[in-house]
Amino acid sequence: MATHYENGEPMQIRQIAAQQNIPDRYLEQLLATLRRGGIIKSQRGSKGGYLLSREPWKITIYEVLECLEGLDVKVSEETSSIKSVDNAVVDEIWQEACLAANAVLQNYTLQHLCEKRDSRKQLDIMYYI
């Protein structure tokens, strides 16, 4: 949908499913979740389908994953539930890893994904004589 954002035309489920090789039923569930999360919007009618709710450069990968997976990686301050020093150390490292991963995901947008994909496609072009 990020690739088709500029033309303003909604994409139909079967079109997305064919391009991304995703079963229609599963895609319907994903799209419903993304719509409820405000990432995409739906348009009814004969030319209906799904569109991004805002520009691809304004939607981060973190937002999409948070919507689909329900990322709940807030730093835990409840040390009273930790029963041992070993658990506390592992919990601290896990929290640090989650924060680092979130920082990376918040720095990339759907536009970045499209640009990276397009640059890789350019590298994969083979010329035959």
CSV table of N, CA and C in Angstrom, one decimal:
chain,number,residue,atom,x,y,z
A,1,MET,N,0.8,-1.2,0.0
A,1,MET,CA,0.0,0.0,0.0
A,1,MET,C,0.9,1.3,0.0
A,2,ALA,N,2.0,1.2,0.6
A,2,ALA,CA,2.9,2.3,0.6
A,2,ALA,C,3.4,2.7,-0.8
A,3,THR,N,3.6,1.7,-1.6
A,3,THR,CA,4.0,1.9,-3.0
A,3,THR,C,2.9,2.6,-3.8
A,4,HIS,N,1.7,2.2,-3.5
A,4,HIS,CA,0.6,2.8,-4.3
A,4,HIS,C,-0.1,4.0,-3.6
A,5,TYR,N,0.6,4.5,-2.6
A,5,TYR,CA,0.0,5.6,-1.8
A,5,TYR,C,-0.2,6.9,-2.7
A,6,GLU,N,0.8,7.2,-3.5
A,6,GLU,CA,0.7,8.4,-4.4
A,6,GLU,C,-0.4,8.4,-5.3
A,7,ASN,N,-0.8,7.3,-5.9
A,7,ASN,CA,-1.9,7.3,-6.9
A,7,ASN,C,-3.3,7.4,-6.2
A,8,GLY,N,-3.4,7.3,-4.9
A,8,GLY,CA,-4.6,7.5,-4.2
A,8,GLY,C,-5.7,6.5,-4.4
A,9,GLU,N,-5.4,5.4,-5.1
A,9,GLU,CA,-6.4,4.4,-5.4
A,9,GLU,C,-6.3,3.3,-4.3
A,10,PRO,N,-7.4,2.9,-3.8
A,10,PRO,CA,-7.4,1.8,-2.8
A,10,PRO,C,-7.0,0.5,-3.4
A,11,MET,N,-6.4,-0.4,-2.6
A,11,MET,CA,-6.0,-1.7,-3.1
A,11,MET,C,-7.0,-2.8,-2.5
A,12,GLN,N,-7.4,-3.7,-3.4
A,12,GLN,CA,-8.3,-4.7,-3.0
A,12,GLN,C,-7.5,-5.9,-2.3
A,13,ILE,N,-8.2,-6.6,-1.5
A,13,ILE,CA,-7.6,-7.7,-0.8
A,13,ILE,C,-7.0,-8.7,-1.7
A,14,ARG,N,-7.6,-9.1,-2.8
A,14,ARG,CA,-7.1,-10.1,-3.7
A,14,ARG,C,-5.8,-9.6,-4.4
A,15,GLN,N,-5.8,-8.3,-4.6
A,15,GLN,CA,-4.6,-7.7,-5.3
A,15,GLN,C,-3.4,-7.8,-4.3
A,16,ILE,N,-3.6,-7.4,-3.0
A,16,ILE,CA,-2.5,-7.4,-2.0
A,16,ILE,C,-2.1,-8.8,-1.8
A,17,ALA,N,-3.1,-9.7,-1.6
A,17,ALA,CA,-2.8,-11.1,-1.4
A,17,ALA,C,-1.9,-11.7,-2.5
A,18,ALA,N,-2.2,-11.4,-3.7
A,18,ALA,CA,-1.5,-12.0,-4.8
A,18,ALA,C,0.0,-11.4,-4.9
A,19,GLN,N,0.1,-10.1,-4.6
A,19,GLN,CA,1.4,-9.5,-4.7
A,19,GLN,C,2.3,-9.9,-3.5
A,20,GLN,N,1.7,-10.2,-2.3
A,20,GLN,CA,2.5,-10.5,-1.2
A,20,GLN,C,2.5,-12.0,-0.8
A,21,ASN,N,1.8,-12.8,-1.6
A,21,ASN,CA,1.7,-14.2,-1.4
A,21,ASN,C,1.1,-14.5,0.0
A,22,ILE,N,0.0,-13.9,0.4
A,22,ILE,CA,-0.6,-14.1,1.7
A,22,ILE,C,-2.0,-14.6,1.4
A,23,PRO,N,-2.4,-15.6,2.2
A,23,PRO,CA,-3.8,-16.1,2.0
A,23,PRO,C,-4.8,-15.0,2.3
A,24,ASP,N,-5.9,-15.0,1.5
A,24,ASP,CA,-6.9,-13.9,1.6
A,24,ASP,C,-7.5,-13.8,3.0
A,25,ARG,N,-7.9,-15.0,3.6
A,25,ARG,CA,-8.5,-15.0,4.9
A,25,ARG,C,-7.6,-14.4,6.0
A,26,TYR,N,-6.3,-14.7,5.9
A,26,TYR,CA,-5.3,-14.2,6.9
A,26,TYR,C,-5.1,-12.7,6.7
A,27,LEU,N,-5.0,-12.3,5.4
A,27,LEU,CA,-4.9,-10.9,5.1
A,27,LEU,C,-6.1,-10.1,5.6
A,28,GLU,N,-7.3,-10.6,5.5
A,28,GLU,CA,-8.5,-9.9,6.0
A,28,GLU,C,-8.3,-9.6,7.4
A,29,GLN,N,-7.8,-10.6,8.2
A,29,GLN,CA,-7.6,-10.3,9.6
A,29,GLN,C,-6.6,-9.3,9.9
A,30,LEU,N,-5.5,-9.3,9.2
A,30,LEU,CA,-4.4,-8.3,9.3
A,30,LEU,C,-4.9,-6.9,9.0
A,31,LEU,N,-5.6,-6.8,7.9
A,31,LEU,CA,-6.1,-5.5,7.5
A,31,LEU,C,-7.2,-5.0,8.5
A,32,ALA,N,-8.0,-5.8,9.0
A,32,ALA,CA,-9.0,-5.4,10.0
A,32,ALA,C,-8.3,-4.8,11.2
A,33,THR,N,-7.2,-5.5,11.7
A,33,THR,CA,-6.4,-5.1,12.8
A,33,THR,C,-5.8,-3.7,12.5
A,34,LEU,N,-5.2,-3.6,11.4
A,34,LEU,CA,-4.5,-2.4,11.0
A,34,LEU,C,-5.5,-1.2,10.8
A,35,ARG,N,-6.7,-1.5,10.4
A,35,ARG,CA,-7.7,-0.5,10.3
A,35,ARG,C,-8.2,0.0,11.7
A,36,ARG,N,-8.4,-1.0,12.6
A,36,ARG,CA,-8.8,-0.6,13.9
A,36,ARG,C,-7.6,0.2,14.6
A,37,GLY,N,-6.4,-0.1,14.2
A,37,GLY,CA,-5.3,0.6,14.8
A,37,GLY,C,-5.0,2.0,14.2
A,38,GLY,N,-5.7,2.3,13.1
A,38,GLY,CA,-5.5,3.6,12.5
A,38,GLY,C,-4.4,3.7,11.5
A,39,ILE,N,-3.8,2.6,11.1
A,39,ILE,CA,-2.7,2.5,10.2
A,39,ILE,C,-3.2,2.6,8.8
A,40,ILE,N,-4.4,2.0,8.5
A,40,ILE,CA,-5.0,2.0,7.2
A,40,ILE,C,-6.4,2.4,7.3
A,41,LYS,N,-7.1,2.7,6.2
A,41,LYS,CA,-8.5,3.0,6.2
A,41,LYS,C,-9.1,2.2,5.1
A,42,SER,N,-10.4,1.9,5.2
A,42,SER,CA,-11.1,1.2,4.1
A,42,SER,C,-12.0,2.1,3.4
A,43,GLN,N,-12.2,1.7,2.1
A,43,GLN,CA,-13.2,2.5,1.3
A,43,GLN,C,-14.1,1.5,0.7
A,44,ARG,N,-15.4,1.8,0.8
A,44,ARG,CA,-16.4,0.8,0.3
A,44,ARG,C,-16.7,1.2,-1.2
A,45,GLY,N,-17.4,0.3,-1.8
A,45,GLY,CA,-17.9,0.5,-3.2
A,45,GLY,C,-17.2,-0.3,-4.2
A,46,SER,N,-17.6,-0.1,-5.5
A,46,SER,CA,-17.0,-1.0,-6.5
A,46,SER,C,-15.5,-0.7,-6.7
A,47,LYS,N,-15.1,0.5,-6.4
A,47,LYS,CA,-13.6,0.8,-6.5
A,47,LYS,C,-13.0,0.9,-5.1
A,48,GLY,N,-13.6,0.1,-4.2
A,48,GLY,CA,-13.2,0.2,-2.8
A,48,GLY,C,-12.0,-0.7,-2.5
A,49,GLY,N,-11.5,-0.6,-1.3
A,49,GLY,CA,-10.3,-1.4,-0.9
A,49,GLY,C,-9.7,-0.7,0.3
A,50,TYR,N,-8.4,-0.8,0.4
A,50,TYR,CA,-7.7,-0.3,1.6
A,50,TYR,C,-6.6,0.6,1.1
A,51,LEU,N,-6.4,1.7,2.0
A,51,LEU,CA,-5.4,2.7,1.7
A,51,LEU,C,-4.7,3.0,3.1
A,52,LEU,N,-3.5,3.5,3.0
A,52,LEU,CA,-2.8,4.0,4.2
A,52,LEU,C,-3.6,5.2,4.7
A,53,SER,N,-3.6,5.3,6.0
A,53,SER,CA,-4.4,6.4,6.6
A,53,SER,C,-3.6,7.7,6.6
A,54,ARG,N,-2.3,7.6,6.4
A,54,ARG,CA,-1.4,8.8,6.3
A,54,ARG,C,-0.2,8.4,5.4
A,55,GLU,N,0.6,9.4,5.2
A,55,GLU,CA,1.8,9.2,4.3
A,55,GLU,C,2.7,8.1,4.8
A,56,PRO,N,3.3,7.3,3.8
A,56,PRO,CA,4.2,6.2,4.2
A,56,PRO,C,5.4,6.7,5.0
A,57,TRP,N,5.8,7.9,4.8
A,57,TRP,CA,7.0,8.4,5.6
A,57,TRP,C,6.6,8.9,7.0
A,58,LYS,N,5.3,8.8,7.3
A,58,LYS,CA,4.9,9.1,8.7
A,58,LYS,C,4.4,7.9,9.5
A,59,ILE,N,4.5,6.7,8.9
A,59,ILE,CA,4.1,5.5,9.6
A,59,ILE,C,5.4,4.7,9.9
A,60,THR,N,5.7,4.5,11.2
A,60,THR,CA,6.9,3.8,11.5
A,60,THR,C,6.6,2.3,11.5
A,61,ILE,N,7.7,1.5,11.4
A,61,ILE,CA,7.6,0.0,11.5
A,61,ILE,C,7.1,-0.3,12.9
A,62,TYR,N,7.6,0.4,13.9
A,62,TYR,CA,7.2,0.2,15.2
A,62,TYR,C,5.7,0.3,15.4
A,63,GLU,N,5.1,1.3,14.8
A,63,GLU,CA,3.6,1.5,14.9
A,63,GLU,C,2.9,0.3,14.3
A,64,VAL,N,3.4,-0.2,13.1
A,64,VAL,CA,2.7,-1.3,12.5
A,64,VAL,C,2.8,-2.6,13.4
A,65,LEU,N,4.0,-2.9,13.9
A,65,LEU,CA,4.2,-4.0,14.7
A,65,LEU,C,3.5,-3.9,16.0
A,66,GLU,N,3.4,-2.7,16.6
A,66,GLU,CA,2.7,-2.5,17.8
A,66,GLU,C,1.2,-2.8,17.6
A,67,CYS,N,0.7,-2.4,16.4
A,67,CYS,CA,-0.7,-2.6,16.1
A,67,CYS,C,-1.0,-4.1,15.9
A,68,LEU,N,-0.1,-4.8,15.1
A,68,LEU,CA,-0.4,-6.2,14.8
A,68,LEU,C,0.0,-7.1,15.9
A,69,GLU,N,1.1,-6.9,16.6
A,69,GLU,CA,1.6,-7.8,17.6
A,69,GLU,C,1.3,-7.4,19.0
A,70,GLY,N,0.8,-6.1,19.2
A,70,GLY,CA,0.6,-5.6,20.6
A,70,GLY,C,1.8,-5.5,21.4
A,71,LEU,N,2.9,-4.9,20.8
A,71,LEU,CA,4.1,-4.8,21.5
A,71,LEU,C,3.9,-4.1,22.8
A,72,ASP,N,4.3,-4.8,23.9
A,72,ASP,CA,4.2,-4.2,25.2
A,72,ASP,C,5.6,-4.3,25.8
A,73,VAL,N,6.5,-3.4,25.5
A,73,VAL,CA,7.9,-3.6,25.9
A,73,VAL,C,8.3,-2.4,26.7
A,74,LYS,N,7.4,-1.9,27.5
A,74,LYS,CA,7.7,-0.8,28.5
A,74,LYS,C,8.7,-1.3,29.5
A,75,VAL,N,9.5,-0.5,29.9
A,75,VAL,CA,10.5,-0.9,30.9
A,75,VAL,C,9.8,-1.2,32.2
A,76,SER,N,10.0,-2.4,32.7
A,76,SER,CA,9.4,-2.8,34.0
A,76,SER,C,10.1,-2.2,35.2
A,77,GLU,N,9.3,-1.6,36.0
A,77,GLU,CA,9.9,-1.0,37.3
A,77,GLU,C,9.5,-1.8,38.5
A,78,GLU,N,8.8,-3.0,38.2
A,78,GLU,CA,8.3,-3.8,39.3
A,78,GLU,C,9.4,-4.8,39.7
A,79,THR,N,10.3,-4.4,40.5
A,79,THR,CA,11.4,-5.3,41.0
A,79,THR,C,11.0,-6.2,42.1
A,80,SER,N,9.8,-5.9,42.7
A,80,SER,CA,9.4,-6.7,43.9
A,80,SER,C,9.0,-8.1,43.4
A,81,SER,N,8.5,-8.2,42.2
A,81,SER,CA,8.1,-9.5,41.7
A,81,SER,C,9.3,-10.4,41.3
A,82,ILE,N,10.5,-9.8,41.2
A,82,ILE,CA,11.6,-10.6,40.8
A,82,ILE,C,12.1,-11.3,42.1
A,83,LYS,N,12.3,-12.6,42.0
A,83,LYS,CA,12.6,-13.4,43.1
A,83,LYS,C,14.1,-13.7,43.4
A,84,SER,N,14.9,-13.4,42.4
A,84,SER,CA,16.3,-13.7,42.6
A,84,SER,C,17.2,-12.6,41.8
A,85,VAL,N,18.4,-12.6,42.2
A,85,VAL,CA,19.4,-11.7,41.5
A,85,VAL,C,19.5,-12.1,40.1
A,86,ASP,N,19.6,-13.4,39.8
A,86,ASP,CA,19.7,-13.9,38.5
A,86,ASP,C,18.6,-13.4,37.6
A,87,ASN,N,17.4,-13.5,38.1
A,87,ASN,CA,16.2,-13.0,37.3
A,87,ASN,C,16.3,-11.5,37.1
A,88,ALA,N,16.8,-10.8,38.1
A,88,ALA,CA,16.9,-9.3,37.9
A,88,ALA,C,17.9,-9.0,36.8
A,89,VAL,N,19.0,-9.7,36.8
A,89,VAL,CA,20.0,-9.4,35.8
A,89,VAL,C,19.5,-9.7,34.4
A,90,VAL,N,18.8,-10.9,34.2
A,90,VAL,CA,18.2,-11.3,32.9
A,90,VAL,C,17.2,-10.3,32.5
A,91,ASP,N,16.3,-9.8,33.5
A,91,ASP,CA,15.3,-8.9,33.2
A,91,ASP,C,15.9,-7.5,32.7
A,92,GLU,N,16.9,-7.1,33.4
A,92,GLU,CA,17.6,-5.8,32.9
A,92,GLU,C,18.1,-5.9,31.5
A,93,ILE,N,18.8,-7.0,31.2
A,93,ILE,CA,19.3,-7.2,29.9
A,93,ILE,C,18.2,-7.3,28.8
A,94,TRP,N,17.1,-8.0,29.2
A,94,TRP,CA,16.0,-8.1,28.3
A,94,TRP,C,15.4,-6.8,28.0
A,95,GLN,N,15.2,-6.0,29.0
A,95,GLN,CA,14.6,-4.6,28.9
A,95,GLN,C,15.5,-3.8,28.0
A,96,GLU,N,16.8,-3.9,28.2
A,96,GLU,CA,17.8,-3.1,27.4
A,96,GLU,C,17.7,-3.5,25.9
A,97,ALA,N,17.6,-4.8,25.7
A,97,ALA,CA,17.4,-5.3,24.3
A,97,ALA,C,16.1,-4.8,23.7
A,98,CYS,N,15.1,-4.8,24.4
A,98,CYS,CA,13.8,-4.4,23.9
A,98,CYS,C,13.8,-2.9,23.5
A,99,LEU,N,14.4,-2.1,24.4
A,99,LEU,CA,14.5,-0.7,24.2
A,99,LEU,C,15.3,-0.4,22.9
A,100,ALA,N,16.4,-1.1,22.7
A,100,ALA,CA,17.3,-1.0,21.6
A,100,ALA,C,16.5,-1.4,20.3
A,101,ALA,N,15.8,-2.5,20.3
A,101,ALA,CA,15.0,-2.9,19.2
A,101,ALA,C,13.9,-1.9,18.8
A,102,ASN,N,13.3,-1.4,19.9
A,102,ASN,CA,12.2,-0.4,19.6
A,102,ASN,C,12.8,0.9,19.0
A,103,ALA,N,14.0,1.3,19.5
A,103,ALA,CA,14.6,2.5,18.9
A,103,ALA,C,14.9,2.3,17.4
A,104,VAL,N,15.3,1.2,17.0
A,104,VAL,CA,15.6,0.9,15.6
A,104,VAL,C,14.3,0.9,14.8
A,105,LEU,N,13.2,0.2,15.3
A,105,LEU,CA,11.9,0.1,14.6
A,105,LEU,C,11.3,1.5,14.5
A,106,GLN,N,11.5,2.4,15.5
A,106,GLN,CA,10.9,3.7,15.4
A,106,GLN,C,11.6,4.6,14.5
A,107,ASN,N,12.9,4.3,14.1
A,107,ASN,CA,13.6,5.1,13.1
A,107,ASN,C,13.3,4.8,11.7
A,108,TYR,N,12.6,3.7,11.4
A,108,TYR,CA,12.3,3.3,10.0
A,108,TYR,C,10.8,3.4,9.8
A,109,THR,N,10.5,4.0,8.6
A,109,THR,CA,9.1,4.1,8.2
A,109,THR,C,8.8,3.2,7.0
A,110,LEU,N,7.5,3.2,6.6
A,110,LEU,CA,7.1,2.4,5.4
A,110,LEU,C,7.8,2.9,4.2
A,111,GLN,N,8.1,4.2,4.1
A,111,GLN,CA,8.8,4.7,3.0
A,111,GLN,C,10.2,4.2,2.9
A,112,HIS,N,10.9,4.1,4.1
A,112,HIS,CA,12.2,3.5,4.1
A,112,HIS,C,12.2,2.1,3.6
A,113,LEU,N,11.2,1.3,4.0
A,113,LEU,CA,11.1,-0.1,3.5
A,113,LEU,C,11.0,-0.1,2.0
A,114,CYS,N,10.2,0.7,1.4
A,114,CYS,CA,10.0,0.8,0.0
A,114,CYS,C,11.3,1.2,-0.7
A,115,GLU,N,12.0,2.1,-0.1
A,115,GLU,CA,13.3,2.6,-0.7
A,115,GLU,C,14.3,1.5,-0.7
A,116,LYS,N,14.4,0.8,0.5
A,116,LYS,CA,15.4,-0.3,0.6
A,116,LYS,C,15.0,-1.5,-0.4
A,117,ARG,N,13.8,-1.8,-0.5
A,117,ARG,CA,13.3,-2.8,-1.4
A,117,ARG,C,13.7,-2.4,-2.9
A,118,ASP,N,13.4,-1.2,-3.3
A,118,ASP,CA,13.7,-0.7,-4.6
A,118,ASP,C,15.2,-0.7,-4.9
A,119,SER,N,16.0,-0.4,-3.9
A,119,SER,CA,17.5,-0.4,-4.2
A,119,SER,C,18.0,-1.8,-4.3
A,120,ARG,N,17.4,-2.7,-3.5
A,120,ARG,CA,17.8,-4.1,-3.7
A,120,ARG,C,17.4,-4.7,-5.0
A,121,LYS,N,16.2,-4.3,-5.5
A,121,LYS,CA,15.8,-4.8,-6.8
A,121,LYS,C,16.7,-4.3,-7.9
A,122,GLN,N,17.2,-3.1,-7.7
A,122,GLN,CA,18.2,-2.6,-8.7
A,122,GLN,C,19.5,-3.4,-8.7
A,123,LEU,N,19.9,-3.9,-7.5
A,123,LEU,CA,21.1,-4.7,-7.4
A,123,LEU,C,20.9,-6.1,-8.0
A,124,ASP,N,19.7,-6.5,-8.0
A,124,ASP,CA,19.4,-7.9,-8.5
A,124,ASP,C,19.2,-8.0,-10.0
A,125,ILE,N,19.2,-6.8,-10.7
A,125,ILE,CA,19.0,-6.9,-12.1
A,125,ILE,C,20.2,-7.5,-12.8
A,126,MET,N,19.9,-8.5,-13.6
A,126,MET,CA,21.0,-9.1,-14.3
A,126,MET,C,20.8,-8.9,-15.8
A,127,TYR,N,21.9,-8.6,-16.4
A,127,TYR,CA,21.8,-8.3,-17.9
A,127,TYR,C,22.4,-9.5,-18.6
A,128,TYR,N,21.6,-9.9,-19.6
A,128,TYR,CA,22.0,-11.1,-20.4
A,128,TYR,C,22.2,-10.6,-21.8
A,129,ILE,N,23.2,-11.2,-22.5
A,129,ILE,CA,23.5,-10.9,-23.9
A,129,ILE,C,23.1,-12.0,-24.7
